[in-house]
Coordinates of C-alpha atoms and ligand atoms in Angstrom, one line a residue:
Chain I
X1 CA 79.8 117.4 60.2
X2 CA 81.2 118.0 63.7
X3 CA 80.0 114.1 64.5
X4 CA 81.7 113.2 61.8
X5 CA 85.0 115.2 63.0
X6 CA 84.7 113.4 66.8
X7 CA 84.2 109.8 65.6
X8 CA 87.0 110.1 63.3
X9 CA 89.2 111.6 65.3
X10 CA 87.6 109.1 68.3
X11 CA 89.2 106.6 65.4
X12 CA 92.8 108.0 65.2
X13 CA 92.9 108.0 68.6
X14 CA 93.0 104.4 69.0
X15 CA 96.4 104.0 70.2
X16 CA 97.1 101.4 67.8
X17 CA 96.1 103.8 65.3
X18 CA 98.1 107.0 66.4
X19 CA 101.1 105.2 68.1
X20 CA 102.0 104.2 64.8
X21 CA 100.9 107.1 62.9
X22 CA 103.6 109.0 65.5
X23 CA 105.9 106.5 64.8
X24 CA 105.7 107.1 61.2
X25 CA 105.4 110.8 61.3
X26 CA 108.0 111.4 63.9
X27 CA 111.5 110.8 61.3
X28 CA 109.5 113.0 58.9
X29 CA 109.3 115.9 61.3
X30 CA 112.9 115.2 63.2
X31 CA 114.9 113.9 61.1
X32 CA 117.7 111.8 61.9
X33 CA 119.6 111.2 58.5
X34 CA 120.1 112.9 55.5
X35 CA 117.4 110.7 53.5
X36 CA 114.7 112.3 56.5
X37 CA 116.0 115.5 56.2
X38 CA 114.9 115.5 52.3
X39 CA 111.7 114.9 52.6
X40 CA 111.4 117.1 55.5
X41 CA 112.3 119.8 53.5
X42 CA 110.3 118.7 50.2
X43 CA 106.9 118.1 52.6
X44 CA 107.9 121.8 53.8
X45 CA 108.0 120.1 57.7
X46 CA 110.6 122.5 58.1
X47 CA 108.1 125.4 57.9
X48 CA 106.7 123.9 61.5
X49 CA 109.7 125.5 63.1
X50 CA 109.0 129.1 61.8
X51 CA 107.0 132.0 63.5
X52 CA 104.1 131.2 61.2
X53 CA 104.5 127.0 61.9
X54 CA 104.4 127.9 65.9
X55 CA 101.4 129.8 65.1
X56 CA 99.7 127.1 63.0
X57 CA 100.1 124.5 65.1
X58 CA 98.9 126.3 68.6
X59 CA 95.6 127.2 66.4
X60 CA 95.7 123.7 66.1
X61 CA 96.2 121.9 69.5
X62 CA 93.6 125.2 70.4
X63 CA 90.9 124.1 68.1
X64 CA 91.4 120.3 69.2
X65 CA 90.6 121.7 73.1
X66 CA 88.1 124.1 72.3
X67 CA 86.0 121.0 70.0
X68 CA 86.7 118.7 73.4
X69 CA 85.2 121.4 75.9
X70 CA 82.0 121.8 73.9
X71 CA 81.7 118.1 73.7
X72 CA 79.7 116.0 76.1
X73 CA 82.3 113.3 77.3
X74 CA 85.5 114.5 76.1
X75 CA 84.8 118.0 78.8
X76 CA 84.2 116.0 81.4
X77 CA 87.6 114.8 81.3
X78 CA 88.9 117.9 80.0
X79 CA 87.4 120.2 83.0
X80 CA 88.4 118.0 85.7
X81 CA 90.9 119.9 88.1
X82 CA 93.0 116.6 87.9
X83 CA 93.9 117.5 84.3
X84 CA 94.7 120.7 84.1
X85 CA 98.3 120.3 84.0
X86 CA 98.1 118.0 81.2
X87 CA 96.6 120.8 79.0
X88 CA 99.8 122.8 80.3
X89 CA 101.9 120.3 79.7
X90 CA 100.8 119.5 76.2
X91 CA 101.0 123.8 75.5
X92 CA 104.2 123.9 77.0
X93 CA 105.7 120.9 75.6
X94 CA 104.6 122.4 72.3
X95 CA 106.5 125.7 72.8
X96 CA 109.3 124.4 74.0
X97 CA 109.6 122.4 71.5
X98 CA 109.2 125.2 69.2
X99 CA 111.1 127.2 70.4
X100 CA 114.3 125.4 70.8
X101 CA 113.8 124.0 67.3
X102 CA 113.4 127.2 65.6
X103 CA 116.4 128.7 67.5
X104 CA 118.8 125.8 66.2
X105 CA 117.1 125.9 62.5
X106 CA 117.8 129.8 62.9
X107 CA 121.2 129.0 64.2
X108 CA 121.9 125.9 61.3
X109 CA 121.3 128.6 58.8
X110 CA 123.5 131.0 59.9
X111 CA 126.5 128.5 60.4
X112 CA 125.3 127.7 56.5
X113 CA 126.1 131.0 55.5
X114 CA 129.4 131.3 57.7
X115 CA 127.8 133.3 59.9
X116 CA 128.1 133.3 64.0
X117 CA 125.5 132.1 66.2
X118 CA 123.2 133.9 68.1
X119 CA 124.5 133.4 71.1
X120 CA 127.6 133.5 70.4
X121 CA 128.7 137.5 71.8
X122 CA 132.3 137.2 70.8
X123 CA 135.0 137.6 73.3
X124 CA 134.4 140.4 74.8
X125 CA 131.0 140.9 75.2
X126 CA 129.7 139.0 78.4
X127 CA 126.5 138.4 79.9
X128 CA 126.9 138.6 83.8
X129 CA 125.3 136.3 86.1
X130 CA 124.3 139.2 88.7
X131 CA 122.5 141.0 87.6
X132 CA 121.3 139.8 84.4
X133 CA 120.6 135.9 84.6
X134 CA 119.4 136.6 88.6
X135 CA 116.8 138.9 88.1
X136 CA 115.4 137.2 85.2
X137 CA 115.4 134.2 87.8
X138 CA 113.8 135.9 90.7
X139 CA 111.2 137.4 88.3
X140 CA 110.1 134.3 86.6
X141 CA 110.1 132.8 90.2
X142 CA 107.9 135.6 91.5
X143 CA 105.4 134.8 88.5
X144 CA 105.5 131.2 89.2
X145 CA 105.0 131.5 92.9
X146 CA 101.9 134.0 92.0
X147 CA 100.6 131.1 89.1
X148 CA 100.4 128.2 91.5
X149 CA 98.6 130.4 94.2
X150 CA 96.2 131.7 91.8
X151 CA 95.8 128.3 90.6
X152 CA 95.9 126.4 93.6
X153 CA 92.8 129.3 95.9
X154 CA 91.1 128.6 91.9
X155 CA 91.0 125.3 91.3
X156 CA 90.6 123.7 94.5
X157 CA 92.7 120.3 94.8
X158 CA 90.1 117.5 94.1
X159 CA 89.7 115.4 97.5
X160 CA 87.9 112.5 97.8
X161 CA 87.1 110.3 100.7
X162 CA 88.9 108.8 102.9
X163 CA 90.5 105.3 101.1
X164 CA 89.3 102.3 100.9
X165 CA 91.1 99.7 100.0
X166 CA 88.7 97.5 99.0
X167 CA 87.3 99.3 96.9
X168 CA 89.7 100.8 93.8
X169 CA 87.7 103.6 91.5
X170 CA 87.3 102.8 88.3
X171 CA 89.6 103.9 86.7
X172 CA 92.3 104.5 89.2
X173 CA 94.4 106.8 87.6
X174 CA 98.3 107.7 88.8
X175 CA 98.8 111.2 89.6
X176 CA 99.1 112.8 85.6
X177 CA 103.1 112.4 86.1
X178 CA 102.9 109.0 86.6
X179 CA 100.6 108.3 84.1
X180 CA 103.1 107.2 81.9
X181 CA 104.4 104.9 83.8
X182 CA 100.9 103.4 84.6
X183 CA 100.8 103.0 80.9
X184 CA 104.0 100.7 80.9
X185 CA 102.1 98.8 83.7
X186 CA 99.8 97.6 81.3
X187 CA 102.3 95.9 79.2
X188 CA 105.0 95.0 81.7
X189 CA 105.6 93.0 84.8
X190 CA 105.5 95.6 87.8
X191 CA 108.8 94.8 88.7
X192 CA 110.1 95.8 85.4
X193 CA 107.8 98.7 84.4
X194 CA 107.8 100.2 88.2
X195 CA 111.3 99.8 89.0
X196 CA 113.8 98.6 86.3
X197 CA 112.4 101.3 83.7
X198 CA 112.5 104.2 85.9
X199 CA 115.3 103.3 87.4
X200 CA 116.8 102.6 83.6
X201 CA 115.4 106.2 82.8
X202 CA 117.1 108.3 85.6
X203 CA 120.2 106.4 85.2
X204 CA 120.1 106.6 80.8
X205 CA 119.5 110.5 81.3
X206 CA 122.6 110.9 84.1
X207 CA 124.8 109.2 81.6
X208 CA 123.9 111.7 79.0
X209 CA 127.2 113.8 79.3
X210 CA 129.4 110.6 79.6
X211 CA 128.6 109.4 76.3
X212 CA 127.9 112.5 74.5
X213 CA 131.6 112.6 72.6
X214 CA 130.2 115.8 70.3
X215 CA 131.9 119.3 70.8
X216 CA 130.0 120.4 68.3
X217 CA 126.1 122.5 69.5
X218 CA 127.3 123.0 72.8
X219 CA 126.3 126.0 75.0
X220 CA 124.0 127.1 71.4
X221 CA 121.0 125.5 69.8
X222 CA 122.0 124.0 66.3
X223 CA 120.2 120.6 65.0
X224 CA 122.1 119.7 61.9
X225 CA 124.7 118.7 64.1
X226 CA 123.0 116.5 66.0
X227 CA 120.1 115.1 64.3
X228 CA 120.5 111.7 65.5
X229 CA 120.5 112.4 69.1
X230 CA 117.6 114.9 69.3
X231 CA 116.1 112.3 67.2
X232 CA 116.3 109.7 69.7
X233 CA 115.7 112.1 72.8
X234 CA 113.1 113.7 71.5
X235 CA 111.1 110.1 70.9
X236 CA 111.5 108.7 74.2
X237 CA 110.5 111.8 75.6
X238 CA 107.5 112.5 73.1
X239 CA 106.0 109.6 71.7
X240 CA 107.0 107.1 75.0
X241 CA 106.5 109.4 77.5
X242 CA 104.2 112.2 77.1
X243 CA 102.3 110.4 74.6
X244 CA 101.4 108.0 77.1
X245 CA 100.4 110.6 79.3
X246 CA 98.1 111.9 76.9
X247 CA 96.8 108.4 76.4
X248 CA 96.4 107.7 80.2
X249 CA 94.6 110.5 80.8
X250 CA 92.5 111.1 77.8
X251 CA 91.9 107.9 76.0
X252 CA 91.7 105.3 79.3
X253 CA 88.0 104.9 81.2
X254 CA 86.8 102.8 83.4
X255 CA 88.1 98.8 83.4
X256 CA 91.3 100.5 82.3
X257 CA 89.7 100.3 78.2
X258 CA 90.7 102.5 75.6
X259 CA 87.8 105.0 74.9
X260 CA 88.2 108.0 72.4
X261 CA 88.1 111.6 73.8
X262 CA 84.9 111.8 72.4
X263 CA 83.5 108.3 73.6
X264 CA 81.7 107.8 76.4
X265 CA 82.9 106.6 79.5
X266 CA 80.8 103.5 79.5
X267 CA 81.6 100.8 82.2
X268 CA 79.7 98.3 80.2
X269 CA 82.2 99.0 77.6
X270 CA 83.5 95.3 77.0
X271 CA 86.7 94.5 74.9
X272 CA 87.8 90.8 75.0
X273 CA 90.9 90.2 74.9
X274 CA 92.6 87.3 76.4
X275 CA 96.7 87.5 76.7
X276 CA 98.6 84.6 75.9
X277 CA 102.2 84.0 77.1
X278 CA 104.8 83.2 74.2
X279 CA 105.6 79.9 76.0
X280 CA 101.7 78.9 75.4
X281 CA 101.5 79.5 71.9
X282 CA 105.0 78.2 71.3
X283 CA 104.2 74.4 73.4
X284 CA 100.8 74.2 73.1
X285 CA 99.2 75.9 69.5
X286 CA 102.1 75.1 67.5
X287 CA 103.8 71.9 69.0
X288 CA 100.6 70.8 70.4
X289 CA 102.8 68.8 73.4
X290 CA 101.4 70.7 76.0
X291 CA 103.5 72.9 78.3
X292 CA 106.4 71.5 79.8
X293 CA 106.6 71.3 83.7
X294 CA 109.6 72.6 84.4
X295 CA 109.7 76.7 84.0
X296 CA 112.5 76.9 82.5
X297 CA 112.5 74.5 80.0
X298 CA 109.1 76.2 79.2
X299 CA 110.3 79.5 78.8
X300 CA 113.0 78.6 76.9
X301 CA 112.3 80.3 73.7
X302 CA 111.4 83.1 75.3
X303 CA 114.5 83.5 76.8
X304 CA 116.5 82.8 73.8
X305 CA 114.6 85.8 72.1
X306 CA 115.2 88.2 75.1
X307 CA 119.2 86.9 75.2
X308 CA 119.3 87.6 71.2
X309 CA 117.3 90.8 71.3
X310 CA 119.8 92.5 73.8
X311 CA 123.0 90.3 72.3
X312 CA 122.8 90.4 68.7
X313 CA 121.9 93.8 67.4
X314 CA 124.8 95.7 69.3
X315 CA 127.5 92.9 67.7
X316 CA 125.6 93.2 64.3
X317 CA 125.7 96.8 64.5
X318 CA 129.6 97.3 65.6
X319 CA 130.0 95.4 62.7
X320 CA 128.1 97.3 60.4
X321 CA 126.2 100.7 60.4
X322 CA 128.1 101.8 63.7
X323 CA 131.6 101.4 63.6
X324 CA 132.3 104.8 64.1
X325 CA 130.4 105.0 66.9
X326 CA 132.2 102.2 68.4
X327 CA 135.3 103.8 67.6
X328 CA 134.6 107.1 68.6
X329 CA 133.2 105.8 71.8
X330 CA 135.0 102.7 73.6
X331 CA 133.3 99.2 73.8
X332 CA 132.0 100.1 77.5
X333 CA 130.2 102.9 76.7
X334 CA 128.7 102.2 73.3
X335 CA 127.5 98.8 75.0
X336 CA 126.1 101.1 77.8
X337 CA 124.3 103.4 74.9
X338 CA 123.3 100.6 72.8
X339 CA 121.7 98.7 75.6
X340 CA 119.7 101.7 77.1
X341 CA 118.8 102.1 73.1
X342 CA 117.4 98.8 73.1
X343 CA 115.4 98.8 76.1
X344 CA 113.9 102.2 75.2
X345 CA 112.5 100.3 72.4
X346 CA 111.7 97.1 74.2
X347 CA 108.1 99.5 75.0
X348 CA 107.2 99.9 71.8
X349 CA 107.7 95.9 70.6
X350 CA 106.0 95.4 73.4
X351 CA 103.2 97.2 72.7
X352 CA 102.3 96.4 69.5
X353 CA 102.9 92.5 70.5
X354 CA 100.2 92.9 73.1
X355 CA 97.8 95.0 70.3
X356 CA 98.7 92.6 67.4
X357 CA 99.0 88.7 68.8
X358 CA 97.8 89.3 72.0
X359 CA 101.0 88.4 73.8
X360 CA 101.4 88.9 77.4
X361 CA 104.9 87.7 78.4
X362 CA 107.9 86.7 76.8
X363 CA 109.1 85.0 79.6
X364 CA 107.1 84.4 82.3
X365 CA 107.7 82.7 85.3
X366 CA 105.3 83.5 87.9
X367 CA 106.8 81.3 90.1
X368 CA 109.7 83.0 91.2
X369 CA 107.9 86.7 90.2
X370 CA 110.5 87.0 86.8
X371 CA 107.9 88.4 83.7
X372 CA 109.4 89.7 80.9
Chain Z
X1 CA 147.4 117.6 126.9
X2 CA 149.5 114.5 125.8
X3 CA 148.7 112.6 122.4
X4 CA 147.6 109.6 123.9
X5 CA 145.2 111.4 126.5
X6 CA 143.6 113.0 123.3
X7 CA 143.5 110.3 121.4
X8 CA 141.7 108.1 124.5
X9 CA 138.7 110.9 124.6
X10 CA 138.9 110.9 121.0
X11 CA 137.8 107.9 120.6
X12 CA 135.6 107.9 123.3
X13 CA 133.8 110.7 121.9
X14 CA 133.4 108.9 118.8
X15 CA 132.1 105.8 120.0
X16 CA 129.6 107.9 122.1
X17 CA 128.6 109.5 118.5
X18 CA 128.1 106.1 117.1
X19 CA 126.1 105.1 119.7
X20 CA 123.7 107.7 120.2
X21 CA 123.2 107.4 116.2
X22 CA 122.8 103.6 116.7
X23 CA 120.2 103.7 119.2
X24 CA 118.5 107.0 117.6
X25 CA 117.9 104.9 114.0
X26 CA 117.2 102.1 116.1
X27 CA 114.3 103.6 117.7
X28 CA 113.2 105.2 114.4
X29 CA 112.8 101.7 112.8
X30 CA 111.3 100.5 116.1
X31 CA 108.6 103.4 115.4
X32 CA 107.7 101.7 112.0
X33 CA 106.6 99.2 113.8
X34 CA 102.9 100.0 115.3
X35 CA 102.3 98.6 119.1
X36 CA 98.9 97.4 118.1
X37 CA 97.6 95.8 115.2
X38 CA 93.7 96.4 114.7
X39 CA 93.1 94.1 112.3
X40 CA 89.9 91.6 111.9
X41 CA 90.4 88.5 112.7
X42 CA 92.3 86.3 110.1
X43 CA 90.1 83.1 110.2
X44 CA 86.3 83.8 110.1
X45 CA 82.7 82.3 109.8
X46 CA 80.6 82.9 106.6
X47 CA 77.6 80.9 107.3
X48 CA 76.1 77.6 106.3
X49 CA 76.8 76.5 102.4
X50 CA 73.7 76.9 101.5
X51 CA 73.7 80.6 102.5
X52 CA 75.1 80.8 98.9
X53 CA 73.9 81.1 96.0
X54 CA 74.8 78.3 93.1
X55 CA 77.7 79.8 90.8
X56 CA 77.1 83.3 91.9
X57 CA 80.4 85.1 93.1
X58 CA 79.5 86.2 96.6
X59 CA 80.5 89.9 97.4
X60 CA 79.2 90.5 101.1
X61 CA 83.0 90.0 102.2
X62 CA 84.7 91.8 99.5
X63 CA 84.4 95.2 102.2
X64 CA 85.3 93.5 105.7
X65 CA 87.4 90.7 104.9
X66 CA 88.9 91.3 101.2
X67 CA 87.6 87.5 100.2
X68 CA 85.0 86.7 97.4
X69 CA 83.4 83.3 98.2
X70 CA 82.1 81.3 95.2
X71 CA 80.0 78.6 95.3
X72 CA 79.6 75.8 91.9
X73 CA 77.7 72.9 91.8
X74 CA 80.9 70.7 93.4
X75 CA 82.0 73.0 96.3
X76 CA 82.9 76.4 97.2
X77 CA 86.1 78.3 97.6
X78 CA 87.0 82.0 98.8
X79 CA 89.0 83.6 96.8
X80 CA 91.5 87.3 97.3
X81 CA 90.5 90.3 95.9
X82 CA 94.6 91.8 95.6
X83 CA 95.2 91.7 91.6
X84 CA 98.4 89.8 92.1
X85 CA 99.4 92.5 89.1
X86 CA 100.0 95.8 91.6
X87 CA 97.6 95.2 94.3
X88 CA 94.7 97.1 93.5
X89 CA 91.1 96.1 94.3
X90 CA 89.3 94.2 91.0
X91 CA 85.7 94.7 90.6
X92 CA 83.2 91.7 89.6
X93 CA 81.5 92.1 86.5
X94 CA 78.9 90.2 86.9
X95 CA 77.9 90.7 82.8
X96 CA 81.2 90.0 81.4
X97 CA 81.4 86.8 84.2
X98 CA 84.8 88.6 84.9
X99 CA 86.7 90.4 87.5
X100 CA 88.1 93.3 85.8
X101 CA 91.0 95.6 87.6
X102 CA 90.5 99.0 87.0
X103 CA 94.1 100.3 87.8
X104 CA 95.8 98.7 84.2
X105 CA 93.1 96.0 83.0
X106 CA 94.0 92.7 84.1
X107 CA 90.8 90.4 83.8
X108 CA 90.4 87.3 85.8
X109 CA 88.1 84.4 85.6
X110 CA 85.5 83.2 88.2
X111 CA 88.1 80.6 89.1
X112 CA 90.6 83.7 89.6
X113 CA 92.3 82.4 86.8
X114 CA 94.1 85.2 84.9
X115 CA 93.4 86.1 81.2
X116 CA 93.9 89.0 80.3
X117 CA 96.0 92.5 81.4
X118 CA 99.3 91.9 82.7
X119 CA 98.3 90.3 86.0
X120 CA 101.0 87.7 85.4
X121 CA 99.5 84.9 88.0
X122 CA 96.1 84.3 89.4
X123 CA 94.0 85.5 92.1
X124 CA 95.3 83.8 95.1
X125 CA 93.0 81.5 97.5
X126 CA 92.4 80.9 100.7
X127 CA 92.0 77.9 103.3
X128 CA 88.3 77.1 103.5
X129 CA 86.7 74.4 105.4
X130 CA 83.9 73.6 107.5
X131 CA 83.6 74.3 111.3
X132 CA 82.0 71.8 113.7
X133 CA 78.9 73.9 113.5
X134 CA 78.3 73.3 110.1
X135 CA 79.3 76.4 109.3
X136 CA 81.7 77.5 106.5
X137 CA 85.6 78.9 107.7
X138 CA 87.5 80.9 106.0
X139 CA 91.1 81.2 107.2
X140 CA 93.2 84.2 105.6
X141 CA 95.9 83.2 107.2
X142 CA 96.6 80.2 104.4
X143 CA 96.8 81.2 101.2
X144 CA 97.5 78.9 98.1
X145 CA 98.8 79.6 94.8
X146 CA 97.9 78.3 91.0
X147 CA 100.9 78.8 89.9
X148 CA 102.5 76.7 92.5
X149 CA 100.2 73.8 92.1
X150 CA 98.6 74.5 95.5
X151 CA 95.0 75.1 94.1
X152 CA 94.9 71.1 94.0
X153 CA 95.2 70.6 97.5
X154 CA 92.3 69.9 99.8
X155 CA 91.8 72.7 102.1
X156 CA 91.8 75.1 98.5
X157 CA 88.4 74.0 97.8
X158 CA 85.6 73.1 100.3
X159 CA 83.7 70.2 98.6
X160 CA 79.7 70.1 99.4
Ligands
LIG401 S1 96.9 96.3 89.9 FE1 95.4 95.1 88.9 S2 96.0 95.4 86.8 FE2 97.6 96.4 87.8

């Protein structure tokens, strides 16, 4: 029975499995349009956000950890002191997540009803910043401080010896924060997925407040007034961020494979897989000429594909499905928002052409280091 | 004191500023820069040809020297062990006939051909010939690319 639980779960894991179960899932759960928000409701989703959802769901995540302790090869990479902050961060994730949801559900309802929101004291009732926000600060500093030291005399920091460069362990994992990132790695050029992304990131969540144009939820948690955004925040940062995490951490062993938490880390594990670039299977399995010599003209569709992908969507969408947006928001800045869109989801595409045809660049020009 | 007496030691002062913060940041990008380089030599000796073993990937350099030397029926030729992805260290599976990275997965062929992983180019080789001693040379110091059509050119691959 409990075998039976670990290999199918070792199943799901497969991130081709449970990326696009997420993916799926994710509208259902967060719902970005009114359609979503239906079946949220009629699947009783919405429940998750109550006391008794939070409660649920941490019995959950609990259960998951407790089965992967008492296993074999899933403790082992669950006990390491490396990992530890991934179990945090999946808890705390989880309750923040909670908590802020359940707050703007709490708040939605009331602004149903007419009502005020909860934080919303009326005019003369004020919350000062000395005392009341600073001692709440230096007390959950004091607790922090006394967490990491606890933590850190604990769980000793896991040195190893001194490095070798010729010699990378197997697998050589990122520090857990990174681990993400590492993930992109897999599918992306290093130039792109070690500097443009991040880079991209930092510079998509600094514009935030300069294309935000909605007075509405601001300074109180409320998510029927902006479904659409949460939606899209929350699934960068959940399913393309600390998803990947989670996969780097739990679900890659050695050689860099996929293994499920319950699998053994195996270095005999063998996978073949052999990545074509698009420019192979577009001049040499379906035109049968062989490649050209010149890079670009053999990257040409490639690029034609990338040029569209970034160029056609925003001008269809202007037209179409966004014109208030466009409105609302200036050419500049919806371009600036509908590009950033665009290359959060470049990830995913990318993804699932590397698990479905194999595809290792778009473009790819070795020759002057330009991969796409 | 008159205006243009304080504007004199003005500027004086500032060009004193600037260069005492010139030659401060000068000397801290000197300091990158270490005064002695301990590094093996970049041209080195393997041994005769037949020291190696027919179509086995050779690993006794992998630790001092970074070069795996691999010897088929038509020659030999030493190739790098930086995954041209990020740099990491690949380990020869000697099963799978593969090196494999372990940092993100890119696979590469005995040739150093990449095929799988995002290493978007192949393992790079080096200059190998033979010394006047009969002996094979390996010399780091050249290195030529696939992907540049280099691989084709005489000193890529020692023919025995
Ligand atoms: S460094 Fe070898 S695969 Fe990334």
């Amino acid at each position: 029975m409990l075998d039976g639980i670990k290999a199918f779960l070792d199943i799901l894991s497969k991130p081709q499995i449970s990326f696009t179960l997420i993916i799926f899932i994710f509208p259902f759960v967060i719902p970005p349009t009114m359609w979503f928000e239906k079946w949220h409701r009629k699947l009783g989703l919405h429940l998750l956000w109550t006391r008794k959802g939070g409660l649920y769901m941490f019995a959950f995540i609990t259960i998951i950890l407790l089965l992967g302790f008492f296993d074999e090869n899933f403790g082992k990479i669950l006990g390491k002191p490396d990992n530890v902050p991934i179990i945090i961060l999946i808890y705390s994730v989880f309750f923040f997540l909670w908590l802020s949801m359940s707050s703007a559900y709490k708040n939605d309802e009331r602004m149903a009803r007419g009502e005020k929101v909860e934080e919303d004291y009326g005019p003369d009732e004020k919350v000062l910043v000395w005392p009341d926000l600073v001692y709440i600060e230096m007390i959950a500093l004091i607790l922090m401080t006394v967490f990491l030291l606890v933590w850190s005399i604990g769980l000793p920091a896991p040195l190893e010896e001194a490095a070798n460069p010729s010699l990378s362990p197997n697998p050589a994992k990122a520090p857990w924060y990174f681990l993400g990132l590492q993930e992109m790695l897999v599918y992306f050029d290093p130039w792109l997925a070690g500097v443009i992304f991040p880079t991209l990131i930092i510079v998509g969540l600094m514009a935030l407040p300069y294309v935000d144009d909605n007075p509405k939820a601001s300074g109180y948690y409320s998510f029927a007034n902006r479904r659409a955004s949460i939606f899209i925040f929350l699934f960068g940062f959940l399913t393309l961020w600390v998803f990947l995490i989670v996969v780097g951490t739990f679900f890659r062993g050695p050689n860099w494979n996929f293994f499920g938490p319950f699998e053994e880390w195996s270095v005999a594990k063998v996978v073949p897989l052999t990545n074509v670039n698009l420019s192979e299977y577009v001049w040499v399995k379906m035109l049968r000429i062989g490649l050209p010599s010149h890079p670009l003209v053999r990257e040409v569709v490639g690029i034609v594909i990338v040029v569209l992908y970034f160029g056609l969507p925003p001008v269809i969408l202007a037209r179409g499905k966004l014109r208030g947006l466009v409105e609302r928001l200036g050419a500049t800045r919806y371009a600036l928002v509908i590009f950033l869109a665009l290359s959060m989801m470049a990830l995913p595409i990318k993804m699932y052409l590397r698990w479905t045809i194999n595809l290792k660049y778009i473009i790819a020009i070795p020759e002057s280091f330009f991969n796409i | 004191m008159k205006r243009r007496k304080f504007i004199t030691w003005l500027s004086v002062g500032w060009l004193a500023f600037a260069g005492a913060t010139g030659g401060f940041f000068t000397m801290i990008i000197r300091f990158l820069f270490p005064n002695v380089l301990f590094e093996p030599p970049q041209s080195f000796k393997v041994g005769f040809p037949s020291d190696f073993q027919l179509n086995q990937v050779d690993e006794r350099f992998k630790q001092s020297q970074a070069v795996w030397l691999v010897r088929t029926a038509e020659g030999m030729y030493a190739l790098s062990t930086v995954c041209t992805h990020l740099g990491c260290t690949p380990n020869w599976l000697i099963t799978d006939n593969k090196f494999k990275c372990p940092c993100h997965g890119s696979g590469f062929r005995k040739s150093g051909i990449n095929f799988e992983g995002p290493a978007p180019r192949p393992l790079e080789r080096y200059r190998i010939v033979l010394a006047e001693d009969g002996q094979v040379l390996v010399d780091k110091s050249v290195k030529f690319q696939y992907e540049k059509g280099q691989w084709d050119s005489p000193e890529a691959f020692l023919t025995t």
